Amino acid sequence: MKNNDRDILEKYLAKVDKYLKYLPVSEKADILSELKNSFYERSKSSQSAAEIISHMEDPKDLAAKFISNTIIKDDKFPWKKFMQTFVFYSTASITWVIVIPILASLSVSFFFSSGVSVLAGIMGLVKDIIHIPIIDSMKFVFFSYEFRGIPVLVLGLILAIIFLWIGILFWKLVIKVVHVVQMQKYRMGNSKTL
Amino acid sequence: MDHEWLSQIKRGTLEYSVILLIKSKDRYGYELIQILEDYPMLKTKESTIYPLLRRLQKNGYLDSYWDGVEEGASPRKYYRITAMGIEYLNELNRDWQSLIESIIDIGDEHTK
């Protein structure tokens, strides 16, 4: 092959290479080697470079034929991945919109109840010692038993501890749920890049 | 002659011709171009044959391997038929047979 001829053919292949840019390197190399062999065989049967190129189409069109072929072949819709993502985001959004707020407000409610119980215990104790009209009109009833004096305070404190404990439990649950959701999202993100 | 009709036929039958040729022996792309050169209705070019061969390989009907000819020469990529390819070819043979019979039948029965 004359040097000039080789240049013309190399130039053509370089252009095809450029337009094949979105294909994996191995596939690109394979396509170009095959074309190169075709050029080689043609020039061996004494075709000039100009003749060979005249048989070819525009490098862009040629590359497009390989690319469209690849895209059609790889165009299987990733149902599994789609369903995984769909299920994740549905569960995640339900978790964010419903589960986490409910758990969080339950937790806060129990903290509040705990505070109220302490207050009620103190007021029950005070009722027997000092007589304040508003507190006097209150009754401290627990399961239809009315309590007075020290037992009110004790009961109030016991309830406060129980409510506080439940409140902490719910709060820990909120943190746990947020953590799990984030971990799953992190894992999904990783599997996408694989 | 109407070129549209020719290109339509070529589109449908080139794949069949290529698989038939590769079934008889392992072939490389340019060899197929050369053989088909002798048949005006099936004549083809690199831009058609290579994407077609790649598609057939991706579908599992063909297999390929590189084979260096002699020292200094550019290696050839040979294609050979797979078991799936033979199955597919049998299907194509049946379809082809049935198409020809249908055309003959239509010509005989309905155009008198």
PDB file of C-alpha atoms in Angstrom:
ATOM      1  CA  MET A   1       0.000   0.000   0.000  1.00  0.00           C
ATOM      2  CA  LYS A   2       1.304   3.431  -0.872  1.00  0.00           C
ATOM      3  CA  ASN A   3       1.922   5.783   2.013  1.00  0.00           C
ATOM      4  CA  ASN A   4      -0.455   8.326   0.616  1.00  0.00           C
ATOM      5  CA  ASP A   5      -3.172   5.682   0.321  1.00  0.00           C
ATOM      6  CA  ARG A   6      -2.574   4.527   3.859  1.00  0.00           C
ATOM      7  CA  ASP A   7      -2.979   8.090   5.091  1.00  0.00           C
ATOM      8  CA  ILE A   8      -6.323   8.471   3.359  1.00  0.00           C
ATOM      9  CA  LEU A   9      -7.632   5.250   4.877  1.00  0.00           C
ATOM     10  CA  GLU A  10      -6.241   6.023   8.333  1.00  0.00           C
ATOM     11  CA  LYS A  11      -7.919   9.391   8.199  1.00  0.00           C
ATOM     12  CA  TYR A  12     -11.245   7.779   7.346  1.00  0.00           C
ATOM     13  CA  LEU A  13     -10.902   5.288  10.212  1.00  0.00           C
ATOM     14  CA  ALA A  14      -9.963   8.077  12.629  1.00  0.00           C
ATOM     15  CA  LYS A  15     -13.177   9.881  11.719  1.00  0.00           C
ATOM     16  CA  VAL A  16     -15.246   6.732  12.267  1.00  0.00           C
ATOM     17  CA  ASP A  17     -13.459   6.297  15.592  1.00  0.00           C
ATOM     18  CA  LYS A  18     -14.441   9.805  16.584  1.00  0.00           C
ATOM     19  CA  TYR A  19     -18.115   9.207  15.862  1.00  0.00           C
ATOM     20  CA  LEU A  20     -18.109   5.878  17.710  1.00  0.00           C
ATOM     21  CA  LYS A  21     -17.258   7.713  20.925  1.00  0.00           C
ATOM     22  CA  TYR A  22     -20.150   6.409  23.008  1.00  0.00           C
ATOM     23  CA  LEU A  23     -19.290   2.747  22.528  1.00  0.00           C
ATOM     24  CA  PRO A  24     -17.118   0.779  24.956  1.00  0.00           C
ATOM     25  CA  VAL A  25     -13.437   0.894  23.969  1.00  0.00           C
ATOM     26  CA  SER A  26     -13.229  -2.849  23.309  1.00  0.00           C
ATOM     27  CA  GLU A  27     -16.194  -2.732  20.964  1.00  0.00           C
ATOM     28  CA  LYS A  28     -14.818   0.296  19.177  1.00  0.00           C
ATOM     29  CA  ALA A  29     -11.448  -1.387  18.657  1.00  0.00           C
ATOM     30  CA  ASP A  30     -13.208  -4.460  17.318  1.00  0.00           C
ATOM     31  CA  ILE A  31     -15.257  -2.479  14.791  1.00  0.00           C
ATOM     32  CA  LEU A  32     -12.226  -0.518  13.597  1.00  0.00           C
ATOM     33  CA  SER A  33     -10.016  -3.611  13.231  1.00  0.00           C
ATOM     34  CA  GLU A  34     -12.706  -5.265  11.168  1.00  0.00           C
ATOM     35  CA  LEU A  35     -13.024  -2.234   8.891  1.00  0.00           C
ATOM     36  CA  LYS A  36      -9.267  -2.041   8.640  1.00  0.00           C
ATOM     37  CA  ASN A  37      -9.148  -5.651   7.487  1.00  0.00           C
ATOM     38  CA  SER A  38     -11.727  -4.869   4.835  1.00  0.00           C
ATOM     39  CA  PHE A  39      -9.586  -1.982   3.583  1.00  0.00           C
ATOM     40  CA  TYR A  40      -6.547  -4.232   3.621  1.00  0.00           C
ATOM     41  CA  GLU A  41      -8.270  -6.944   1.591  1.00  0.00           C
ATOM     42  CA  ARG A  42      -9.550  -4.400  -0.889  1.00  0.00           C
ATOM     43  CA  SER A  43      -6.158  -2.798  -1.403  1.00  0.00           C
ATOM     44  CA  LYS A  44      -4.649  -6.266  -1.785  1.00  0.00           C
ATOM     45  CA  SER A  45      -7.015  -6.818  -4.698  1.00  0.00           C
ATOM     46  CA  SER A  46      -5.436  -3.644  -6.137  1.00  0.00           C
ATOM     47  CA  GLN A  47      -8.134  -1.124  -5.264  1.00  0.00           C
ATOM     48  CA  SER A  48      -6.805   2.376  -4.646  1.00  0.00           C
ATOM     49  CA  ALA A  49      -7.643   4.244  -1.467  1.00  0.00           C
ATOM     50  CA  ALA A  50      -9.859   6.633  -3.396  1.00  0.00           C
ATOM     51  CA  GLU A  51     -11.749   3.683  -4.834  1.00  0.00           C
ATOM     52  CA  ILE A  52     -12.157   2.083  -1.416  1.00  0.00           C
ATOM     53  CA  ILE A  53     -13.409   5.292   0.156  1.00  0.00           C
ATOM     54  CA  SER A  54     -15.858   5.777  -2.693  1.00  0.00           C
ATOM     55  CA  HIS A  55     -17.490   2.477  -1.653  1.00  0.00           C
ATOM     56  CA  MET A  56     -17.860   3.713   1.895  1.00  0.00           C
ATOM     57  CA  GLU A  57     -20.376   6.145   3.191  1.00  0.00           C
ATOM     58  CA  ASP A  58     -19.799   9.192   5.299  1.00  0.00           C
ATOM     59  CA  PRO A  59     -17.908   8.211   8.489  1.00  0.00           C
ATOM     60  CA  LYS A  60     -20.691   9.681  10.581  1.00  0.00           C
ATOM     61  CA  ASP A  61     -23.380   7.604   8.857  1.00  0.00           C
ATOM     62  CA  LEU A  62     -21.293   4.471   9.109  1.00  0.00           C
ATOM     63  CA  ALA A  63     -20.696   5.015  12.835  1.00  0.00           C
ATOM     64  CA  ALA A  64     -24.397   5.695  13.313  1.00  0.00           C
ATOM     65  CA  LYS A  65     -25.234   2.264  11.893  1.00  0.00           C
ATOM     66  CA  PHE A  66     -23.076   0.563  14.487  1.00  0.00           C
ATOM     67  CA  ILE A  67     -24.355   2.725  17.295  1.00  0.00           C
ATOM     68  CA  SER A  68     -28.065   2.356  16.529  1.00  0.00           C
ATOM     69  CA  ASN A  69     -27.481  -1.362  16.359  1.00  0.00           C
ATOM     70  CA  THR A  70     -25.937  -1.374  19.819  1.00  0.00           C
ATOM     71  CA  ILE A  71     -28.605   0.807  21.335  1.00  0.00           C
ATOM     72  CA  ILE A  72     -31.395  -1.369  20.012  1.00  0.00           C
ATOM     73  CA  LYS A  73     -29.665  -4.442  21.423  1.00  0.00           C
ATOM     74  CA  ASP A  74     -29.063  -2.900  24.829  1.00  0.00           C
ATOM     75  CA  ASP A  75     -32.487  -1.367  25.024  1.00  0.00           C
ATOM     76  CA  LYS A  76     -34.009  -4.009  27.294  1.00  0.00           C
ATOM     77  CA  PHE A  77     -35.925  -2.095  29.907  1.00  0.00           C
ATOM     78  CA  PRO A  78     -34.381  -2.715  33.333  1.00  0.00           C
ATOM     79  CA  TRP A  79     -37.600  -3.858  35.013  1.00  0.00           C
ATOM     80  CA  LYS A  80     -35.878  -5.259  38.054  1.00  0.00           C
ATOM     81  CA  LYS A  81     -33.998  -2.066  38.754  1.00  0.00           C
ATOM     82  CA  PHE A  82     -37.113   0.001  38.060  1.00  0.00           C
ATOM     83  CA  MET A  83     -39.187  -2.023  40.519  1.00  0.00           C
ATOM     84  CA  GLN A  84     -36.468  -1.836  43.163  1.00  0.00           C
ATOM     85  CA  THR A  85     -36.280   1.914  42.837  1.00  0.00           C
ATOM     86  CA  PHE A  86     -40.052   2.259  42.747  1.00  0.00           C
ATOM     87  CA  VAL A  87     -40.570   0.117  45.843  1.00  0.00           C
ATOM     88  CA  PHE A  88     -37.796   1.919  47.669  1.00  0.00           C
ATOM     89  CA  TYR A  89     -39.102   5.397  46.999  1.00  0.00           C
ATOM     90  CA  SER A  90     -42.704   4.433  47.760  1.00  0.00           C
ATOM     91  CA  THR A  91     -41.730   2.883  51.080  1.00  0.00           C
ATOM     92  CA  ALA A  92     -39.313   5.690  51.788  1.00  0.00           C
ATOM     93  CA  SER A  93     -41.879   8.394  51.133  1.00  0.00           C
ATOM     94  CA  ILE A  94     -44.551   6.603  53.166  1.00  0.00           C
ATOM     95  CA  THR A  95     -41.978   6.311  55.911  1.00  0.00           C
ATOM     96  CA  TRP A  96     -41.120  10.009  55.714  1.00  0.00           C
ATOM     97  CA  VAL A  97     -44.693  11.241  55.387  1.00  0.00           C
ATOM     98  CA  ILE A  98     -46.490   8.929  57.808  1.00  0.00           C
ATOM     99  CA  VAL A  99     -44.331   6.663  59.946  1.00  0.00           C
ATOM    100  CA  ILE A 100     -41.671   9.113  61.074  1.00  0.00           C
ATOM    101  CA  PRO A 101     -44.072  11.992  61.991  1.00  0.00           C
ATOM    102  CA  ILE A 102     -46.341   9.599  63.917  1.00  0.00           C
ATOM    103  CA  LEU A 103     -43.450   8.124  65.850  1.00  0.00           C
ATOM    104  CA  ALA A 104     -41.980  11.547  66.509  1.00  0.00           C
ATOM    105  CA  SER A 105     -45.245  13.066  67.756  1.00  0.00           C
ATOM    106  CA  LEU A 106     -45.924   9.984  69.909  1.00  0.00           C
ATOM    107  CA  SER A 107     -42.526  10.443  71.439  1.00  0.00           C
ATOM    108  CA  VAL A 108     -43.125  14.131  72.123  1.00  0.00           C
ATOM    109  CA  SER A 109     -46.598  13.350  73.534  1.00  0.00           C
ATOM    110  CA  PHE A 110     -45.115  10.898  76.001  1.00  0.00           C
ATOM    111  CA  PHE A 111     -42.486  13.425  77.083  1.00  0.00           C
ATOM    112  CA  PHE A 112     -45.278  15.946  77.612  1.00  0.00           C
ATOM    113  CA  SER A 113     -47.375  13.396  79.566  1.00  0.00           C
ATOM    114  CA  SER A 114     -44.375  12.696  81.716  1.00  0.00           C
ATOM    115  CA  GLY A 115     -44.083  16.399  82.597  1.00  0.00           C
ATOM    116  CA  VAL A 116     -47.829  16.657  83.275  1.00  0.00           C
ATOM    117  CA  SER A 117     -47.650  13.642  85.592  1.00  0.00           C
ATOM    118  CA  VAL A 118     -44.936  15.275  87.689  1.00  0.00           C
ATOM    119  CA  LEU A 119     -46.998  18.455  87.839  1.00  0.00           C
ATOM    120  CA  ALA A 120     -50.141  16.515  88.826  1.00  0.00           C
ATOM    121  CA  GLY A 121     -48.217  14.674  91.540  1.00  0.00           C
ATOM    122  CA  ILE A 122     -46.951  17.950  92.996  1.00  0.00           C
ATOM    123  CA  MET A 123     -50.400  19.556  92.842  1.00  0.00           C
ATOM    124  CA  GLY A 124     -51.949  16.512  94.547  1.00  0.00           C
ATOM    125  CA  LEU A 125     -49.446  16.809  97.374  1.00  0.00           C
ATOM    126  CA  VAL A 126     -49.955  20.566  97.680  1.00  0.00           C
ATOM    127  CA  LYS A 127     -53.744  20.140  97.824  1.00  0.00           C
ATOM    128  CA  ASP A 128     -53.564  18.605 101.327  1.00  0.00           C
ATOM    129  CA  ILE A 129     -51.167  21.246 102.641  1.00  0.00           C
ATOM    130  CA  ILE A 130     -52.142  24.609 101.228  1.00  0.00           C
ATOM    131  CA  HIS A 131     -55.646  25.399 100.093  1.00  0.00           C
ATOM    132  CA  ILE A 132     -55.701  27.131  96.750  1.00  0.00           C
ATOM    133  CA  PRO A 133     -59.218  27.308  95.272  1.00  0.00           C
ATOM    134  CA  ILE A 134     -58.326  26.107  91.800  1.00  0.00           C
ATOM    135  CA  ILE A 135     -56.351  23.124  93.036  1.00  0.00           C
ATOM    136  CA  ASP A 136     -59.009  22.381  95.670  1.00  0.00           C
ATOM    137  CA  SER A 137     -61.615  21.938  92.989  1.00  0.00           C
ATOM    138  CA  MET A 138     -59.425  19.291  91.277  1.00  0.00           C
ATOM    139  CA  LYS A 139     -59.660  15.603  91.963  1.00  0.00           C
ATOM    140  CA  PHE A 140     -56.788  13.228  91.363  1.00  0.00           C
ATOM    141  CA  VAL A 141     -58.406  10.098  90.069  1.00  0.00           C
ATOM    142  CA  PHE A 142     -56.492   7.050  88.975  1.00  0.00           C
ATOM    143  CA  PHE A 143     -58.618   4.160  87.625  1.00  0.00           C
ATOM    144  CA  SER A 144     -61.644   5.509  89.561  1.00  0.00           C
ATOM    145  CA  TYR A 145     -59.687   5.689  92.877  1.00  0.00           C
ATOM    146  CA  GLU A 146     -59.210   9.125  94.233  1.00  0.00           C
ATOM    147  CA  PHE A 147     -55.779   9.773  95.705  1.00  0.00           C
ATOM    148  CA  ARG A 148     -54.664  12.419  98.121  1.00  0.00           C
ATOM    149  CA  GLY A 149     -51.364  13.572  99.600  1.00  0.00           C
ATOM    150  CA  ILE A 150     -48.084  11.709  99.247  1.00  0.00           C
ATOM    151  CA  PRO A 151     -49.511   8.810  97.167  1.00  0.00           C
ATOM    152  CA  VAL A 152     -50.496  11.350  94.488  1.00  0.00           C
ATOM    153  CA  LEU A 153     -46.908  12.527  94.266  1.00  0.00           C
ATOM    154  CA  VAL A 154     -45.547   8.952  94.200  1.00  0.00           C
ATOM    155  CA  LEU A 155     -48.041   7.870  91.578  1.00  0.00           C
ATOM    156  CA  GLY A 156     -47.327  11.022  89.541  1.00  0.00           C
ATOM    157  CA  LEU A 157     -43.599  10.333  89.598  1.00  0.00           C
ATOM    158  CA  ILE A 158     -44.035   6.632  88.693  1.00  0.00           C
ATOM    159  CA  LEU A 159     -46.258   7.587  85.755  1.00  0.00           C
ATOM    160  CA  ALA A 160     -43.777  10.299  84.773  1.00  0.00           C
ATOM    161  CA  ILE A 161     -40.946   7.743  84.663  1.00  0.00           C
ATOM    162  CA  ILE A 162     -43.040   5.284  82.632  1.00  0.00           C
ATOM    163  CA  PHE A 163     -44.085   8.004  80.146  1.00  0.00           C
ATOM    164  CA  LEU A 164     -40.542   9.298  79.886  1.00  0.00           C
ATOM    165  CA  TRP A 165     -39.284   5.784  79.180  1.00  0.00           C
ATOM    166  CA  ILE A 166     -41.918   5.205  76.450  1.00  0.00           C
ATOM    167  CA  GLY A 167     -41.114   8.635  74.991  1.00  0.00           C
ATOM    168  CA  ILE A 168     -37.397   7.804  74.787  1.00  0.00           C
ATOM    169  CA  LEU A 169     -38.257   4.460  73.208  1.00  0.00           C
ATOM    170  CA  PHE A 170     -40.261   6.147  70.430  1.00  0.00           C
ATOM    171  CA  TRP A 171     -37.540   8.725  69.889  1.00  0.00           C
ATOM    172  CA  LYS A 172     -34.942   5.976  69.472  1.00  0.00           C
ATOM    173  CA  LEU A 173     -37.299   4.289  67.013  1.00  0.00           C
ATOM    174  CA  VAL A 174     -37.474   7.503  64.941  1.00  0.00           C
ATOM    175  CA  ILE A 175     -33.682   7.684  64.780  1.00  0.00           C
ATOM    176  CA  LYS A 176     -33.494   4.005  63.874  1.00  0.00           C
ATOM    177  CA  VAL A 177     -36.035   4.375  61.026  1.00  0.00           C
ATOM    178  CA  VAL A 178     -34.268   7.425  59.586  1.00  0.00           C
ATOM    179  CA  HIS A 179     -30.998   5.544  59.743  1.00  0.00           C
ATOM    180  CA  VAL A 180     -32.401   2.457  57.972  1.00  0.00           C
ATOM    181  CA  VAL A 181     -33.943   4.555  55.193  1.00  0.00           C
ATOM    182  CA  GLN A 182     -30.679   6.398  54.636  1.00  0.00           C
ATOM    183  CA  MET A 183     -28.654   3.197  54.635  1.00  0.00           C
ATOM    184  CA  GLN A 184     -30.943   1.689  52.009  1.00  0.00           C
ATOM    185  CA  LYS A 185     -30.700   4.779  49.866  1.00  0.00           C
ATOM    186  CA  TYR A 186     -26.930   4.652  50.175  1.00  0.00           C
ATOM    187  CA  ARG A 187     -26.897   1.014  49.106  1.00  0.00           C
ATOM    188  CA  MET A 188     -29.167   1.739  46.134  1.00  0.00           C
ATOM    189  CA  GLY A 189     -26.865   4.542  45.062  1.00  0.00           C
ATOM    190  CA  ASN A 190     -23.920   2.189  45.182  1.00  0.00           C
ATOM    191  CA  SER A 191     -25.544  -0.599  43.209  1.00  0.00           C
ATOM    192  CA  LYS A 192     -26.415   1.921  40.508  1.00  0.00           C
ATOM    193  CA  THR A 193     -22.775   2.679  39.859  1.00  0.00           C
ATOM    194  CA  LEU A 194     -21.839  -1.002  39.688  1.00  0.00           C
TER     195      LEU A 194
ATOM    196  CA  MET B   1     -36.769  -1.425 -12.067  1.00  0.00           C
ATOM    197  CA  ASP B   2     -38.190  -0.031  -8.865  1.00  0.00           C
ATOM    198  CA  HIS B   3     -35.343   0.480  -6.388  1.00  0.00           C
ATOM    199  CA  GLU B   4     -37.625   0.538  -3.374  1.00  0.00           C
ATOM    200  CA  TRP B   5     -38.784  -2.998  -4.081  1.00  0.00           C
ATOM    201  CA  LEU B   6     -35.186  -4.176  -4.487  1.00  0.00           C
ATOM    202  CA  SER B   7     -34.006  -2.620  -1.254  1.00  0.00           C
ATOM    203  CA  GLN B   8     -36.966  -4.099   0.590  1.00  0.00           C
ATOM    204  CA  ILE B   9     -36.149  -7.579  -0.668  1.00  0.00           C
ATOM    205  CA  LYS B  10     -32.495  -7.118   0.148  1.00  0.00           C
ATOM    206  CA  ARG B  11     -33.308  -6.004   3.658  1.00  0.00           C
ATOM    207  CA  GLY B  12     -35.313  -9.126   4.275  1.00  0.00           C
ATOM    208  CA  THR B  13     -33.057 -11.671   2.620  1.00  0.00           C
ATOM    209  CA  LEU B  14     -29.502 -10.501   3.262  1.00  0.00           C
ATOM    210  CA  GLU B  15     -29.593 -11.881   6.784  1.00  0.00           C
ATOM    211  CA  TYR B  16     -30.781 -15.226   5.451  1.00  0.00           C
ATOM    212  CA  SER B  17     -28.042 -15.299   2.766  1.00  0.00           C
ATOM    213  CA  VAL B  18     -25.325 -14.425   5.284  1.00  0.00           C
ATOM    214  CA  ILE B  19     -26.370 -17.140   7.720  1.00  0.00           C
ATOM    215  CA  LEU B  20     -26.537 -19.664   4.867  1.00  0.00           C
ATOM    216  CA  LEU B  21     -23.011 -18.741   3.761  1.00  0.00           C
ATOM    217  CA  ILE B  22     -21.576 -18.921   7.279  1.00  0.00           C
ATOM    218  CA  LYS B  23     -23.262 -22.255   7.879  1.00  0.00           C
ATOM    219  CA  SER B  24     -21.324 -23.816   4.992  1.00  0.00           C
ATOM    220  CA  LYS B  25     -18.008 -22.620   6.472  1.00  0.00           C
ATOM    221  CA  ASP B  26     -16.499 -19.959   8.721  1.00  0.00           C
ATOM    222  CA  ARG B  27     -16.264 -16.640   6.841  1.00  0.00           C
ATOM    223  CA  TYR B  28     -14.939 -13.138   7.370  1.00  0.00           C
ATOM    224  CA  GLY B  29     -16.775  -9.945   6.508  1.00  0.00           C
ATOM    225  CA  TYR B  30     -15.023  -8.956   3.314  1.00  0.00           C
ATOM    226  CA  GLU B  31     -15.330 -12.511   2.003  1.00  0.00           C
ATOM    227  CA  LEU B  32     -19.111 -12.233   2.342  1.00  0.00           C
ATOM    228  CA  ILE B  33     -19.067  -8.905   0.486  1.00  0.00           C
ATOM    229  CA  GLN B  34     -17.085 -10.498  -2.317  1.00  0.00           C
ATOM    230  CA  ILE B  35     -19.375 -13.508  -2.657  1.00  0.00           C
ATOM    231  CA  LEU B  36     -22.515 -11.385  -2.631  1.00  0.00           C
ATOM    232  CA  GLU B  37     -20.958  -9.069  -5.230  1.00  0.00           C
ATOM    233  CA  ASP B  38     -21.892 -11.694  -7.827  1.00  0.00           C
ATOM    234  CA  TYR B  39     -25.597 -11.433  -7.000  1.00  0.00           C
ATOM    235  CA  PRO B  40     -27.029  -8.057  -8.025  1.00  0.00           C
ATOM    236  CA  MET B  41     -30.038  -8.379  -5.740  1.00  0.00           C
ATOM    237  CA  LEU B  42     -27.917  -9.166  -2.707  1.00  0.00           C
ATOM    238  CA  LYS B  43     -24.888  -6.947  -3.296  1.00  0.00           C
ATOM    239  CA  THR B  44     -23.816  -5.302  -0.087  1.00  0.00           C
ATOM    240  CA  LYS B  45     -21.238  -3.048   1.549  1.00  0.00           C
ATOM    241  CA  GLU B  46     -19.235  -2.797   4.768  1.00  0.00           C
ATOM    242  CA  SER B  47     -21.732  -0.384   6.269  1.00  0.00           C
ATOM    243  CA  THR B  48     -24.462  -3.013   6.006  1.00  0.00           C
ATOM    244  CA  ILE B  49     -22.645  -6.267   6.542  1.00  0.00           C
ATOM    245  CA  TYR B  50     -20.657  -5.405   9.680  1.00  0.00           C
ATOM    246  CA  PRO B  51     -23.548  -4.044  11.718  1.00  0.00           C
ATOM    247  CA  LEU B  52     -25.593  -7.057  10.560  1.00  0.00           C
ATOM    248  CA  LEU B  53     -22.887  -9.514  11.640  1.00  0.00           C
ATOM    249  CA  ARG B  54     -22.594  -7.806  15.034  1.00  0.00           C
ATOM    250  CA  ARG B  55     -26.340  -7.992  15.536  1.00  0.00           C
ATOM    251  CA  LEU B  56     -26.433 -11.687  14.636  1.00  0.00           C
ATOM    252  CA  GLN B  57     -23.602 -12.301  17.060  1.00  0.00           C
ATOM    253  CA  LYS B  58     -25.321 -10.379  19.842  1.00  0.00           C
ATOM    254  CA  ASN B  59     -28.444 -12.431  19.227  1.00  0.00           C
ATOM    255  CA  GLY B  60     -26.343 -15.548  19.762  1.00  0.00           C
ATOM    256  CA  TYR B  61     -26.683 -16.912  16.233  1.00  0.00           C
ATOM    257  CA  LEU B  62     -23.010 -16.373  15.375  1.00  0.00           C
ATOM    258  CA  ASP B  63     -19.705 -16.638  17.137  1.00  0.00           C
ATOM    259  CA  SER B  64     -16.469 -14.963  16.077  1.00  0.00           C
ATOM    260  CA  TYR B  65     -12.702 -15.285  16.362  1.00  0.00           C
ATOM    261  CA  TRP B  66      -9.724 -13.361  15.040  1.00  0.00           C
ATOM    262  CA  ASP B  67      -7.278 -15.152  12.838  1.00  0.00           C
ATOM    263  CA  GLY B  68      -4.013 -13.621  11.625  1.00  0.00           C
ATOM    264  CA  VAL B  69      -3.376 -14.725   8.077  1.00  0.00           C
ATOM    265  CA  GLU B  70       0.311 -14.458   7.370  1.00  0.00           C
ATOM    266  CA  GLU B  71       3.062 -12.299   8.838  1.00  0.00           C
ATOM    267  CA  GLY B  72       2.402  -8.577   8.420  1.00  0.00           C
ATOM    268  CA  ALA B  73      -1.105  -9.035   7.098  1.00  0.00           C
ATOM    269  CA  SER B  74      -4.121  -7.587   8.860  1.00  0.00           C
ATOM    270  CA  PRO B  75      -6.005 -10.231  10.877  1.00  0.00           C
ATOM    271  CA  ARG B  76      -9.439 -11.380   9.775  1.00  0.00           C
ATOM    272  CA  LYS B  77     -12.446 -11.724  11.987  1.00  0.00           C
ATOM    273  CA  TYR B  78     -14.121 -15.014  11.198  1.00  0.00           C
ATOM    274  CA  TYR B  79     -17.720 -15.808  12.010  1.00  0.00           C
ATOM    275  CA  ARG B  80     -19.061 -19.280  12.666  1.00  0.00           C
ATOM    276  CA  ILE B  81     -22.588 -20.445  13.280  1.00  0.00           C
ATOM    277  CA  THR B  82     -23.769 -21.491  16.760  1.00  0.00           C
ATOM    278  CA  ALA B  83     -26.332 -24.155  17.739  1.00  0.00           C
ATOM    279  CA  MET B  84     -28.842 -21.345  18.190  1.00  0.00           C
ATOM    280  CA  GLY B  85     -27.905 -20.063  14.742  1.00  0.00           C
ATOM    281  CA  ILE B  86     -28.638 -23.441  13.186  1.00  0.00           C
ATOM    282  CA  GLU B  87     -32.007 -23.490  14.909  1.00  0.00           C
ATOM    283  CA  TYR B  88     -32.692 -20.002  13.590  1.00  0.00           C
ATOM    284  CA  LEU B  89     -31.589 -21.022  10.099  1.00  0.00           C
ATOM    285  CA  ASN B  90     -34.035 -23.957  10.127  1.00  0.00           C
ATOM    286  CA  GLU B  91     -36.758 -21.517  11.000  1.00  0.00           C
ATOM    287  CA  LEU B  92     -35.686 -19.198   8.150  1.00  0.00           C
ATOM    288  CA  ASN B  93     -35.637 -22.136   5.727  1.00  0.00           C
ATOM    289  CA  ARG B  94     -39.196 -23.019   6.677  1.00  0.00           C
ATOM    290  CA  ASP B  95     -40.330 -19.399   6.355  1.00  0.00           C
ATOM    291  CA  TRP B  96     -38.622 -19.037   2.997  1.00  0.00           C
ATOM    292  CA  GLN B  97     -40.218 -22.230   1.712  1.00  0.00           C
ATOM    293  CA  SER B  98     -43.607 -21.147   2.898  1.00  0.00           C
ATOM    294  CA  LEU B  99     -43.184 -17.689   1.317  1.00  0.00           C
ATOM    295  CA  ILE B 100     -42.287 -19.178  -2.060  1.00  0.00           C
ATOM    296  CA  GLU B 101     -45.214 -21.577  -1.919  1.00  0.00           C
ATOM    297  CA  SER B 102     -47.534 -18.735  -1.014  1.00  0.00           C
ATOM    298  CA  ILE B 103     -46.323 -16.590  -3.911  1.00  0.00           C
ATOM    299  CA  ILE B 104     -46.714 -19.489  -6.358  1.00  0.00           C
ATOM    300  CA  ASP B 105     -50.117 -20.276  -4.948  1.00  0.00           C
ATOM    301  CA  ILE B 106     -51.282 -16.677  -5.237  1.00  0.00           C
ATOM    302  CA  GLY B 107     -49.994 -16.528  -8.822  1.00  0.00           C
ATOM    303  CA  ASP B 108     -51.761 -19.771  -9.761  1.00  0.00           C
ATOM    304  CA  GLU B 109     -55.061 -19.415  -7.994  1.00  0.00           C
ATOM    305  CA  HIS B 110     -56.000 -15.795  -7.934  1.00  0.00           C
ATOM    306  CA  THR B 111     -54.594 -14.120 -11.014  1.00  0.00           C
ATOM    307  CA  LYS B 112     -56.095 -16.183 -13.799  1.00  0.00           C
TER     308      LYS B 112
END
